[in-house]
mmCIF file of C-alpha atoms in Angstrom:
data_model
loop_
_atom_site.group_PDB
_atom_site.id
_atom_site.type_symbol
_atom_site.label_atom_id
_atom_site.label_comp_id
_atom_site.label_asym_id
_atom_site.label_seq_id
_atom_site.Cartn_x
_atom_site.Cartn_y
_atom_site.Cartn_z
ATOM 1 C CA UNK A 4 -11.388 -2.593 -27.789
ATOM 2 C CA UNK A 5 -8.701 -4.838 -28.005
ATOM 3 C CA UNK A 6 -6.207 -4.617 -25.766
ATOM 4 C CA UNK A 7 -3.743 -6.884 -27.647
ATOM 5 C CA UNK A 8 -3.207 -2.551 -29.795
ATOM 6 C CA UNK A 9 -1.113 -0.033 -28.265
ATOM 7 C CA UNK A 10 -1.926 2.454 -30.289
ATOM 8 C CA UNK A 11 -3.887 4.387 -27.904
ATOM 9 C CA UNK A 12 -1.235 4.905 -25.374
ATOM 10 C CA UNK A 13 1.957 6.468 -24.095
ATOM 11 C CA UNK A 14 5.036 5.043 -22.600
ATOM 12 C CA UNK A 15 5.303 5.351 -19.733
ATOM 13 C CA UNK A 16 7.920 7.276 -18.439
ATOM 14 C CA UNK A 17 7.560 8.186 -14.739
ATOM 15 C CA UNK A 18 5.374 6.051 -11.752
ATOM 16 C CA UNK A 19 3.055 4.186 -11.666
ATOM 17 C CA UNK A 20 4.187 1.851 -14.409
ATOM 18 C CA UNK A 21 2.285 -0.434 -16.084
ATOM 19 C CA UNK A 22 3.536 -3.340 -14.407
ATOM 20 C CA UNK A 23 3.766 -2.358 -10.439
ATOM 21 C CA UNK A 24 3.773 -4.407 -7.231
ATOM 22 C CA UNK A 25 2.199 -2.093 -4.083
ATOM 23 C CA UNK A 26 5.752 -3.009 -1.676
ATOM 24 C CA UNK A 27 5.457 -5.864 0.623
ATOM 25 C CA UNK A 28 7.170 -9.483 -0.592
ATOM 26 C CA UNK A 29 7.767 -12.590 1.570
ATOM 27 C CA UNK A 30 10.695 -12.421 4.450
ATOM 28 C CA UNK A 31 12.592 -15.435 3.632
ATOM 29 C CA UNK A 32 13.056 -18.271 7.054
ATOM 30 C CA UNK A 33 16.673 -17.516 6.885
ATOM 31 C CA UNK A 34 15.487 -13.399 8.133
ATOM 32 C CA UNK A 35 12.639 -14.500 9.962
ATOM 33 C CA UNK A 36 14.767 -16.763 12.342
ATOM 34 C CA UNK A 37 17.744 -13.650 12.733
ATOM 35 C CA UNK A 38 14.759 -11.540 13.607
ATOM 36 C CA UNK A 39 13.889 -13.617 16.800
ATOM 37 C CA UNK A 40 17.633 -14.332 17.339
ATOM 38 C CA UNK A 41 18.003 -9.937 17.340
ATOM 39 C CA UNK A 42 15.275 -9.726 19.840
ATOM 40 C CA UNK A 43 16.584 -12.898 22.531
ATOM 41 C CA UNK A 44 19.897 -11.261 22.233
ATOM 42 C CA UNK A 45 21.555 -14.190 20.490
ATOM 43 C CA UNK A 46 22.730 -12.432 17.453
ATOM 44 C CA UNK A 47 23.493 -8.176 17.823
ATOM 45 C CA UNK A 48 21.038 -5.671 15.396
ATOM 46 C CA UNK A 49 24.291 -4.909 12.965
ATOM 47 C CA UNK A 50 24.173 -8.251 11.799
ATOM 48 C CA UNK A 51 20.806 -7.960 11.613
ATOM 49 C CA UNK A 52 20.780 -4.797 9.172
ATOM 50 C CA UNK A 53 24.050 -6.766 7.766
ATOM 51 C CA UNK A 54 21.806 -10.272 7.119
ATOM 52 C CA UNK A 55 18.588 -7.635 6.084
ATOM 53 C CA UNK A 56 21.187 -5.727 3.536
ATOM 54 C CA UNK A 57 21.839 -9.214 1.611
ATOM 55 C CA UNK A 58 18.046 -10.467 1.344
ATOM 56 C CA UNK A 59 16.644 -6.538 0.710
ATOM 57 C CA UNK A 60 20.081 -6.680 -2.678
ATOM 58 C CA UNK A 61 19.018 -10.313 -3.698
ATOM 59 C CA UNK A 62 14.838 -9.260 -4.294
ATOM 60 C CA UNK A 63 16.170 -6.004 -5.941
ATOM 61 C CA UNK A 64 17.584 -7.797 -8.172
ATOM 62 C CA UNK A 65 15.152 -10.614 -8.521
ATOM 63 C CA UNK A 66 12.624 -7.870 -9.165
ATOM 64 C CA UNK A 67 15.285 -5.665 -11.804
ATOM 65 C CA UNK A 68 15.539 -9.058 -13.743
ATOM 66 C CA UNK A 69 11.881 -9.978 -14.159
ATOM 67 C CA UNK A 70 12.095 -7.059 -15.579
ATOM 68 C CA UNK A 71 10.576 -3.692 -13.597
ATOM 69 C CA UNK A 72 11.166 -0.661 -13.625
ATOM 70 C CA UNK A 73 10.691 0.043 -9.952
ATOM 71 C CA UNK A 74 11.357 -1.483 -7.134
ATOM 72 C CA UNK A 75 10.744 -1.381 -3.035
ATOM 73 C CA UNK A 76 12.907 -2.955 -0.370
ATOM 74 C CA UNK A 77 10.737 -5.464 0.136
ATOM 75 C CA UNK A 78 9.346 -4.144 3.756
ATOM 76 C CA UNK A 79 11.770 -6.649 5.319
ATOM 77 C CA UNK A 80 12.760 -4.359 7.873
ATOM 78 C CA UNK A 81 9.434 -3.713 9.387
ATOM 79 C CA UNK A 82 7.773 -5.927 11.820
ATOM 80 C CA UNK A 83 4.515 -4.824 9.818
ATOM 81 C CA UNK A 84 3.382 -2.424 7.154
ATOM 82 C CA UNK A 85 2.316 0.386 9.321
ATOM 83 C CA UNK A 86 3.694 -0.271 13.227
ATOM 84 C CA UNK A 87 7.171 0.091 12.288
ATOM 85 C CA UNK A 88 6.332 3.621 11.227
ATOM 86 C CA UNK A 89 3.480 4.867 12.823
ATOM 87 C CA UNK A 90 5.987 3.985 16.817
ATOM 88 C CA UNK A 91 8.601 6.631 14.844
ATOM 89 C CA UNK A 92 6.707 9.628 15.796
ATOM 90 C CA UNK A 93 6.911 10.968 18.353
ATOM 91 C CA UNK A 94 3.944 10.951 21.315
ATOM 92 C CA UNK A 95 3.436 7.760 19.120
ATOM 93 C CA UNK A 96 4.007 3.981 20.944
ATOM 94 C CA UNK A 97 3.115 -0.094 20.478
ATOM 95 C CA UNK A 98 -0.225 -0.294 22.617
ATOM 96 C CA UNK A 99 0.708 -4.360 22.712
ATOM 97 C CA UNK A 100 -2.046 -6.841 20.467
ATOM 98 C CA UNK A 101 -5.622 -7.303 20.088
ATOM 99 C CA UNK A 102 -7.506 -10.570 18.748
ATOM 100 C CA UNK A 103 -9.714 -8.942 15.385
ATOM 101 C CA UNK A 104 -11.903 -11.638 12.529
ATOM 102 C CA UNK A 105 -10.407 -11.873 9.133
ATOM 103 C CA UNK A 106 -11.912 -13.980 6.789
ATOM 104 C CA UNK A 107 -11.065 -16.315 3.970
ATOM 105 C CA UNK A 108 -12.710 -18.592 1.503
ATOM 106 C CA UNK A 109 -13.351 -21.307 4.432
ATOM 107 C CA UNK A 110 -15.106 -18.988 6.258
ATOM 108 C CA UNK A 111 -13.926 -16.050 9.802
ATOM 109 C CA UNK A 112 -10.016 -16.302 10.987
ATOM 110 C CA UNK A 113 -8.508 -15.303 14.018
ATOM 111 C CA UNK A 114 -5.451 -13.075 14.131
ATOM 112 C CA UNK A 115 -3.474 -11.007 16.896
ATOM 113 C CA UNK A 116 -2.924 -7.633 15.192
ATOM 114 C CA UNK A 117 -0.543 -4.511 16.541
ATOM 115 C CA UNK A 118 -1.647 -1.620 17.767
ATOM 116 C CA UNK A 119 -0.879 1.814 17.888
ATOM 117 C CA UNK A 120 -1.229 4.154 21.182
ATOM 118 C CA UNK A 121 -1.032 8.473 21.188
ATOM 119 C CA UNK A 122 0.507 9.084 24.224
ATOM 120 C CA UNK A 123 1.808 13.118 23.686
ATOM 121 C CA UNK A 124 1.264 16.079 21.340
ATOM 122 C CA UNK A 125 2.960 14.172 18.172
ATOM 123 C CA UNK A 126 6.137 15.439 16.426
ATOM 124 C CA UNK A 127 8.912 14.465 14.163
ATOM 125 C CA UNK A 128 12.706 14.629 14.975
ATOM 126 C CA UNK A 129 13.841 12.098 12.388
ATOM 127 C CA UNK A 130 13.942 11.039 9.128
ATOM 128 C CA UNK A 131 11.653 7.451 8.755
ATOM 129 C CA UNK A 132 12.905 4.690 6.804
ATOM 130 C CA UNK A 133 15.456 7.802 6.234
ATOM 131 C CA UNK A 134 18.183 4.683 6.152
ATOM 132 C CA UNK A 135 16.631 2.658 4.046
ATOM 133 C CA UNK A 136 15.226 3.914 1.077
ATOM 134 C CA UNK A 137 18.750 5.240 0.845
ATOM 135 C CA UNK A 138 19.976 1.659 1.310
ATOM 136 C CA UNK A 139 17.472 1.159 -1.188
ATOM 137 C CA UNK A 140 18.678 3.611 -3.694
ATOM 138 C CA UNK A 141 22.174 2.905 -3.552
ATOM 139 C CA UNK A 142 21.173 -0.766 -4.719
ATOM 140 C CA UNK A 143 18.449 -0.713 -7.362
ATOM 141 C CA UNK A 144 19.085 0.790 -11.157
ATOM 142 C CA UNK A 145 15.576 1.953 -11.292
ATOM 143 C CA UNK A 146 12.338 3.419 -9.480
ATOM 144 C CA UNK A 147 13.406 3.137 -5.859
ATOM 145 C CA UNK A 148 9.517 3.720 -4.568
ATOM 146 C CA UNK A 149 8.933 4.266 -0.261
ATOM 147 C CA UNK A 150 5.153 2.984 1.799
ATOM 148 C CA UNK A 151 4.083 4.374 4.458
ATOM 149 C CA UNK A 152 0.572 4.017 6.395
ATOM 150 C CA UNK A 153 -1.514 7.825 5.301
ATOM 151 C CA UNK A 154 -2.186 9.104 8.601
ATOM 152 C CA UNK A 155 -5.925 8.342 8.359
ATOM 153 C CA UNK A 156 -4.547 4.121 9.794
ATOM 154 C CA UNK A 157 -3.659 6.577 13.312
ATOM 155 C CA UNK A 158 -6.999 7.893 14.580
ATOM 156 C CA UNK A 159 -9.219 5.153 12.105
ATOM 157 C CA UNK A 160 -6.946 2.294 13.893
ATOM 158 C CA UNK A 161 -5.222 2.987 16.814
ATOM 159 C CA UNK A 162 -5.529 4.496 20.802
ATOM 160 C CA UNK A 163 -5.993 8.167 19.801
ATOM 161 C CA UNK A 164 -7.527 9.739 24.316
ATOM 162 C CA UNK A 165 -4.848 11.640 24.216
ATOM 163 C CA UNK A 166 -5.931 13.862 22.400
ATOM 164 C CA UNK A 167 -9.120 16.046 23.282
ATOM 165 C CA UNK A 168 -9.917 17.816 19.703
ATOM 166 C CA UNK A 169 -9.699 15.586 16.478
ATOM 167 C CA UNK A 170 -9.457 18.567 14.928
ATOM 168 C CA UNK A 171 -6.039 19.971 16.380
ATOM 169 C CA UNK A 172 -5.390 15.768 16.526
ATOM 170 C CA UNK A 173 -5.441 16.181 12.598
ATOM 171 C CA UNK A 174 -3.471 19.657 12.095
ATOM 172 C CA UNK A 175 -0.802 17.570 14.596
ATOM 173 C CA UNK A 176 -0.541 14.973 11.832
ATOM 174 C CA UNK A 177 -0.146 17.426 9.304
ATOM 175 C CA UNK A 178 2.533 18.935 10.166
ATOM 176 C CA UNK A 179 4.039 15.095 10.710
ATOM 177 C CA UNK A 180 3.203 14.447 7.517
ATOM 178 C CA UNK A 181 4.147 17.353 5.381
ATOM 179 C CA UNK A 182 7.888 17.250 7.026
ATOM 180 C CA UNK A 183 8.258 13.854 6.620
ATOM 181 C CA UNK A 184 7.625 14.518 2.841
ATOM 182 C CA UNK A 185 9.975 17.220 3.142
ATOM 183 C CA UNK A 186 12.566 15.058 4.461
ATOM 184 C CA UNK A 187 12.322 11.995 2.235
ATOM 185 C CA UNK A 188 12.608 14.548 -1.651
ATOM 186 C CA UNK A 189 15.983 15.752 0.564
ATOM 187 C CA UNK A 190 17.198 12.403 -0.125
ATOM 188 C CA UNK A 191 15.774 11.840 -2.924
ATOM 189 C CA UNK A 192 12.659 10.067 -2.744
ATOM 190 C CA UNK A 193 10.675 10.838 -6.076
ATOM 191 C CA UNK A 194 8.396 7.734 -5.526
ATOM 192 C CA UNK A 195 6.150 7.595 -2.897
ATOM 193 C CA UNK A 196 3.408 4.970 -2.003
ATOM 194 C CA UNK A 197 0.656 6.370 0.505
ATOM 195 C CA UNK A 198 -1.060 3.350 2.669
ATOM 196 C CA UNK A 199 -4.757 3.706 3.380
ATOM 197 C CA UNK A 200 -6.737 1.262 4.054
ATOM 198 C CA UNK A 201 -9.183 2.351 5.554
ATOM 199 C CA UNK A 202 -11.018 4.115 2.376
ATOM 200 C CA UNK A 203 -11.762 0.948 0.703
ATOM 201 C CA UNK A 204 -13.078 -0.378 4.176
ATOM 202 C CA UNK A 205 -15.219 2.342 4.450
ATOM 203 C CA UNK A 206 -17.379 1.021 1.626
ATOM 204 C CA UNK A 207 -18.353 -2.048 3.532
ATOM 205 C CA UNK A 208 -21.079 -0.379 5.758
ATOM 206 C CA UNK A 209 -21.074 -3.255 8.152
ATOM 207 C CA UNK A 210 -17.460 -1.305 8.330
ATOM 208 C CA UNK A 211 -18.171 1.827 9.058
ATOM 209 C CA UNK A 212 -20.274 1.032 12.142
ATOM 210 C CA UNK A 213 -17.387 -0.641 13.386
ATOM 211 C CA UNK A 214 -16.123 3.108 12.733
ATOM 212 C CA UNK A 215 -18.331 4.564 15.403
ATOM 213 C CA UNK A 216 -16.069 3.656 18.547
ATOM 214 C CA UNK A 217 -13.536 6.446 16.347
ATOM 215 C CA UNK A 218 -16.146 8.899 15.018
ATOM 216 C CA UNK A 219 -19.516 9.986 16.246
ATOM 217 C CA UNK A 220 -20.138 10.535 12.124
ATOM 218 C CA UNK A 221 -19.067 7.884 10.477
ATOM 219 C CA UNK A 222 -19.824 7.911 7.305
ATOM 220 C CA UNK A 223 -18.422 10.871 6.333
ATOM 221 C CA UNK A 224 -14.699 9.673 7.873
ATOM 222 C CA UNK A 225 -13.866 8.576 4.351
ATOM 223 C CA UNK A 226 -13.661 12.626 3.382
ATOM 224 C CA UNK A 227 -12.673 13.005 6.302
ATOM 225 C CA UNK A 228 -9.111 10.879 5.668
ATOM 226 C CA UNK A 229 -9.123 12.313 1.952
ATOM 227 C CA UNK A 230 -9.157 16.171 2.824
ATOM 228 C CA UNK A 231 -6.997 14.758 5.769
ATOM 229 C CA UNK A 232 -4.490 13.294 2.878
ATOM 230 C CA UNK A 233 -4.691 15.743 0.622
ATOM 231 C CA UNK A 234 -3.875 18.633 3.349
ATOM 232 C CA UNK A 235 -0.668 16.388 4.425
ATOM 233 C CA UNK A 236 0.951 16.150 0.947
ATOM 234 C CA UNK A 237 -0.264 19.397 -0.538
ATOM 235 C CA UNK A 238 3.466 21.086 0.032
ATOM 236 C CA UNK A 239 4.601 18.668 -2.347
ATOM 237 C CA UNK A 240 6.921 19.404 -5.212
ATOM 238 C CA UNK A 241 6.380 17.973 -8.554
ATOM 239 C CA UNK A 242 8.936 15.914 -8.946
ATOM 240 C CA UNK A 243 7.653 13.591 -6.238
ATOM 241 C CA UNK A 244 5.024 10.328 -7.774
ATOM 242 C CA UNK A 245 2.288 9.966 -4.546
ATOM 243 C CA UNK A 246 0.326 7.435 -5.613
ATOM 244 C CA UNK A 247 -2.704 5.506 -2.589
ATOM 245 C CA UNK A 248 -2.443 1.961 -1.855
ATOM 246 C CA UNK A 249 -6.347 0.978 -0.611
ATOM 247 C CA UNK A 250 -7.334 -2.346 0.441
ATOM 248 C CA UNK A 251 -10.041 -4.555 2.495
ATOM 249 C CA UNK A 252 -7.295 -5.554 4.917
ATOM 250 C CA UNK A 253 -4.085 -8.396 3.426
ATOM 251 C CA UNK A 254 -2.844 -10.140 6.499
ATOM 252 C CA UNK A 255 -2.113 -14.474 5.833
ATOM 253 C CA UNK A 256 -3.887 -14.689 3.136
ATOM 254 C CA UNK A 257 -7.685 -13.514 5.265
ATOM 255 C CA UNK A 258 -9.642 -9.759 5.083
ATOM 256 C CA UNK A 259 -10.860 -7.668 6.511
ATOM 257 C CA UNK A 260 -13.836 -6.491 4.724
ATOM 258 C CA UNK A 261 -16.122 -6.032 1.831
ATOM 259 C CA UNK A 262 -17.665 -4.490 -1.035
ATOM 260 C CA UNK A 263 -17.437 -3.314 -4.081
ATOM 261 C CA UNK A 264 -15.858 1.350 -3.933
ATOM 262 C CA UNK A 265 -18.976 2.994 -5.459
ATOM 263 C CA UNK A 266 -19.641 3.762 -1.964
ATOM 264 C CA UNK A 267 -16.722 5.664 -1.619
ATOM 265 C CA UNK A 268 -15.981 6.445 -5.648
ATOM 266 C CA UNK A 269 -16.778 9.574 -6.676
ATOM 267 C CA UNK A 270 -15.046 11.782 -2.889
ATOM 268 C CA UNK A 271 -11.785 9.459 -3.751
ATOM 269 C CA UNK A 272 -11.014 8.804 -6.887
ATOM 270 C CA UNK A 273 -12.348 12.456 -7.796
ATOM 271 C CA UNK A 274 -11.559 14.377 -5.196
ATOM 272 C CA UNK A 275 -7.934 12.880 -3.731
ATOM 273 C CA UNK A 276 -5.205 14.586 -5.126
ATOM 274 C CA UNK A 277 -2.327 11.966 -5.928
ATOM 275 C CA UNK A 278 -1.220 10.877 -9.190
ATOM 276 C CA UNK A 279 -2.863 7.266 -9.039
ATOM 277 C CA UNK A 280 -4.721 5.049 -6.748
ATOM 278 C CA UNK A 281 -3.481 1.040 -6.175
ATOM 279 C CA UNK A 282 -7.329 -0.802 -5.583
ATOM 280 C CA UNK A 283 -8.082 -3.959 -5.089
ATOM 281 C CA UNK A 284 -9.584 -5.949 -8.259
ATOM 282 C CA UNK A 285 -8.701 -9.707 -7.210
ATOM 283 C CA UNK A 286 -12.553 -11.406 -6.821
ATOM 284 C CA UNK A 287 -16.283 -10.431 -6.677
ATOM 285 C CA UNK A 288 -15.636 -9.099 -3.798
ATOM 286 C CA UNK A 289 -14.360 -6.444 -4.839
ATOM 287 C CA UNK A 290 -17.043 -5.181 -6.876
ATOM 288 C CA UNK A 291 -17.424 -3.983 -10.419
ATOM 289 C CA UNK A 292 -15.324 -1.979 -12.925
ATOM 290 C CA UNK A 293 -17.970 1.109 -13.285
ATOM 291 C CA UNK A 294 -17.151 3.167 -10.355
ATOM 292 C CA UNK A 295 -13.801 4.175 -12.566
ATOM 293 C CA UNK A 296 -16.507 5.871 -14.522
ATOM 294 C CA UNK A 297 -15.469 9.251 -11.423
ATOM 295 C CA UNK A 298 -11.783 9.271 -12.066
ATOM 296 C CA UNK A 299 -10.183 12.585 -13.339
ATOM 297 C CA UNK A 300 -7.916 11.626 -16.951
ATOM 298 C CA UNK A 301 -5.064 13.354 -14.757
ATOM 299 C CA UNK A 302 -5.162 10.338 -12.570
ATOM 300 C CA UNK A 303 -3.678 6.379 -13.345
ATOM 301 C CA UNK A 304 -5.270 4.394 -11.718
ATOM 302 C CA UNK A 305 -3.526 0.051 -10.791
ATOM 303 C CA UNK A 306 -5.581 -2.444 -11.246
ATOM 304 C CA UNK A 307 -4.930 -5.253 -8.555
ATOM 305 C CA UNK A 308 -6.762 -8.190 -10.777
ATOM 306 C CA UNK A 309 -3.988 -10.448 -9.424
ATOM 307 C CA UNK A 310 -3.966 -11.876 -5.461
ATOM 308 C CA UNK A 311 -1.262 -11.691 -3.515
ATOM 309 C CA UNK A 312 -3.543 -13.953 -0.756
ATOM 310 C CA UNK A 313 -2.276 -17.230 -3.174
ATOM 311 C CA UNK A 314 -0.227 -19.088 -5.457
ATOM 312 C CA UNK A 315 -2.950 -19.765 -7.830
ATOM 313 C CA UNK A 316 -1.865 -17.950 -11.567
ATOM 314 C CA UNK A 317 -3.439 -16.404 -12.636
ATOM 315 C CA UNK A 318 -3.937 -17.175 -16.854
ATOM 316 C CA UNK A 319 -3.023 -14.378 -19.141
ATOM 317 C CA UNK A 320 -5.937 -13.981 -21.438
ATOM 318 C CA UNK A 321 -8.267 -13.832 -17.938
ATOM 319 C CA UNK A 322 -6.048 -10.575 -16.762
ATOM 320 C CA UNK A 323 -6.540 -9.060 -20.667
ATOM 321 C CA UNK A 324 -9.904 -9.986 -20.605
ATOM 322 C CA UNK A 325 -10.220 -7.939 -17.553
ATOM 323 C CA UNK A 326 -8.290 -5.336 -18.198
ATOM 324 C CA UNK A 327 -10.141 -4.834 -21.363
ATOM 325 C CA UNK A 328 -13.236 -4.868 -18.745
ATOM 326 C CA UNK A 329 -12.282 -1.735 -17.241
ATOM 327 C CA UNK A 330 -11.527 0.663 -20.026
ATOM 328 C CA UNK A 331 -14.893 0.979 -20.797
ATOM 329 C CA UNK A 332 -14.917 2.739 -17.912
ATOM 330 C CA UNK A 333 -11.860 4.805 -18.117
ATOM 331 C CA UNK A 334 -9.134 5.268 -20.654
ATOM 332 C CA UNK A 335 -6.556 2.175 -20.864
ATOM 333 C CA UNK A 336 -3.622 4.891 -21.053
ATOM 334 C CA UNK A 337 -4.919 5.552 -17.872
ATOM 335 C CA UNK A 338 -4.698 1.455 -16.375
ATOM 336 C CA UNK A 339 -1.520 -0.568 -15.400
ATOM 337 C CA UNK A 340 -1.475 -3.575 -13.398
ATOM 338 C CA UNK A 341 -0.598 -5.501 -10.572
ATOM 339 C CA UNK A 342 -1.218 -7.234 -7.198
ATOM 340 C CA UNK A 343 -4.102 -6.665 -5.500
ATOM 341 C CA UNK A 344 -2.259 -5.702 -2.439
ATOM 342 C CA UNK A 345 1.468 -6.515 -1.284
ATOM 343 C CA UNK A 346 2.459 -10.318 -0.243
ATOM 344 C CA UNK A 347 3.241 -10.165 2.854
ATOM 345 C CA UNK A 348 1.807 -7.266 5.259
ATOM 346 C CA UNK A 349 3.289 -8.649 8.387
ATOM 347 C CA UNK A 350 6.330 -10.722 8.559
ATOM 348 C CA UNK A 351 4.874 -13.845 8.809
ATOM 349 C CA UNK A 352 3.784 -13.665 4.549
ATOM 350 C CA UNK A 353 0.812 -15.032 3.013
ATOM 351 C CA UNK A 354 0.303 -17.515 2.559
ATOM 352 C CA UNK A 355 2.216 -18.484 -0.978
ATOM 353 C CA UNK A 356 5.947 -19.294 -1.529
ATOM 354 C CA UNK A 357 8.885 -16.472 -3.293
ATOM 355 C CA UNK A 358 8.408 -17.947 -6.031
ATOM 356 C CA UNK A 359 5.349 -18.455 -6.186
ATOM 357 C CA UNK A 360 5.726 -14.611 -5.226
ATOM 358 C CA UNK A 361 7.827 -14.481 -8.415
ATOM 359 C CA UNK A 362 5.739 -16.143 -10.882
ATOM 360 C CA UNK A 363 2.912 -13.677 -9.826
ATOM 361 C CA UNK A 364 5.357 -10.067 -10.603
ATOM 362 C CA UNK A 365 6.800 -12.094 -13.574
ATOM 363 C CA UNK A 366 2.620 -12.486 -14.585
ATOM 364 C CA UNK A 367 2.080 -9.081 -13.936
ATOM 365 C CA UNK A 368 4.909 -7.703 -16.026
ATOM 366 C CA UNK A 369 4.392 -10.052 -19.408
ATOM 367 C CA UNK A 370 1.103 -8.951 -19.285
ATOM 368 C CA UNK A 371 1.719 -5.461 -19.579
ATOM 369 C CA UNK A 372 4.023 -6.168 -22.565
ATOM 370 C CA UNK A 373 1.343 -7.474 -24.005
ATOM 371 C CA UNK A 374 -0.776 -5.357 -23.299
ATOM 372 C CA UNK A 375 0.552 -1.945 -23.554
ATOM 373 C CA UNK A 376 3.236 -2.686 -24.849
ATOM 374 C CA UNK A 377 6.126 -2.328 -21.779
ATOM 375 C CA UNK A 378 6.449 -2.637 -18.746
#
């Protein structure tokens, strides 16, 4: 197959688009300083919000200028990709930080990660990120995308001892997520990305063993999480595109798990009732493309071929070859392209610059135009 040909593909009129990104973007030094000043009382929350507005508008303009048909606010109002959302659920609080072992090319990396704790029955009294999404809508002329953590994140990473009955916990999570999705649709959200890192990490046998702290049968957790997510999104309308992003950890250019998708591919790729999957494929740690054979014909796969962890820019020809390799197992028309994860899962960000980040996003647009004839 020659990926420079567009004869086998059709134009994309709704997401996921050929050129995508996962969502989080690097915060400027000015924004990081302002966040510290707001925490110490040196500036007001209103002043911080004004700077956030300005930085988001600037970032959206850059995203549009390089040709992306989808933009995010870069998660610039958040401290982390998951905690700012989870702690807005009634009954959840910040439990502080724990030191966890990550890895990079040089070996182990110790990172402090913030964790949630359930302190009461879960419920939802407001639209989480509602104002943030409304602002994003107002500063873009293309499709705005919102990302939120999956319900599995609270179960897999949080202190859930408040609930004696896991089924009741899952039922309450379903109620919360259904309400959140309904509220998002009411304010005009048409593209929702749900970040479920648990799925990819459960493909790593060593991580499965670590999960015995939350489950007596961790080898079945992937199936449980797939069912949980399907039930959470079951009431969405046809106007809402839902995609799931999964990766093996992404913090300060380090990761927490390794291994191909083989152990979870059939259940995840076949059974998740979503429109698309963002999958990490930026290095050998992610395994082969062969598990893509389980993807149904009505589902799109966004190949995370570019790394968000380092500045070195990928070769366009190498990206085209890898897309061609993936198309041996799935129709080229079902494929799109993105980085393997966000550039700043936490406000600290990965170890590259804003210009490096946008060079990667521009390369994604250019590669998409070469391979599919459109971004």
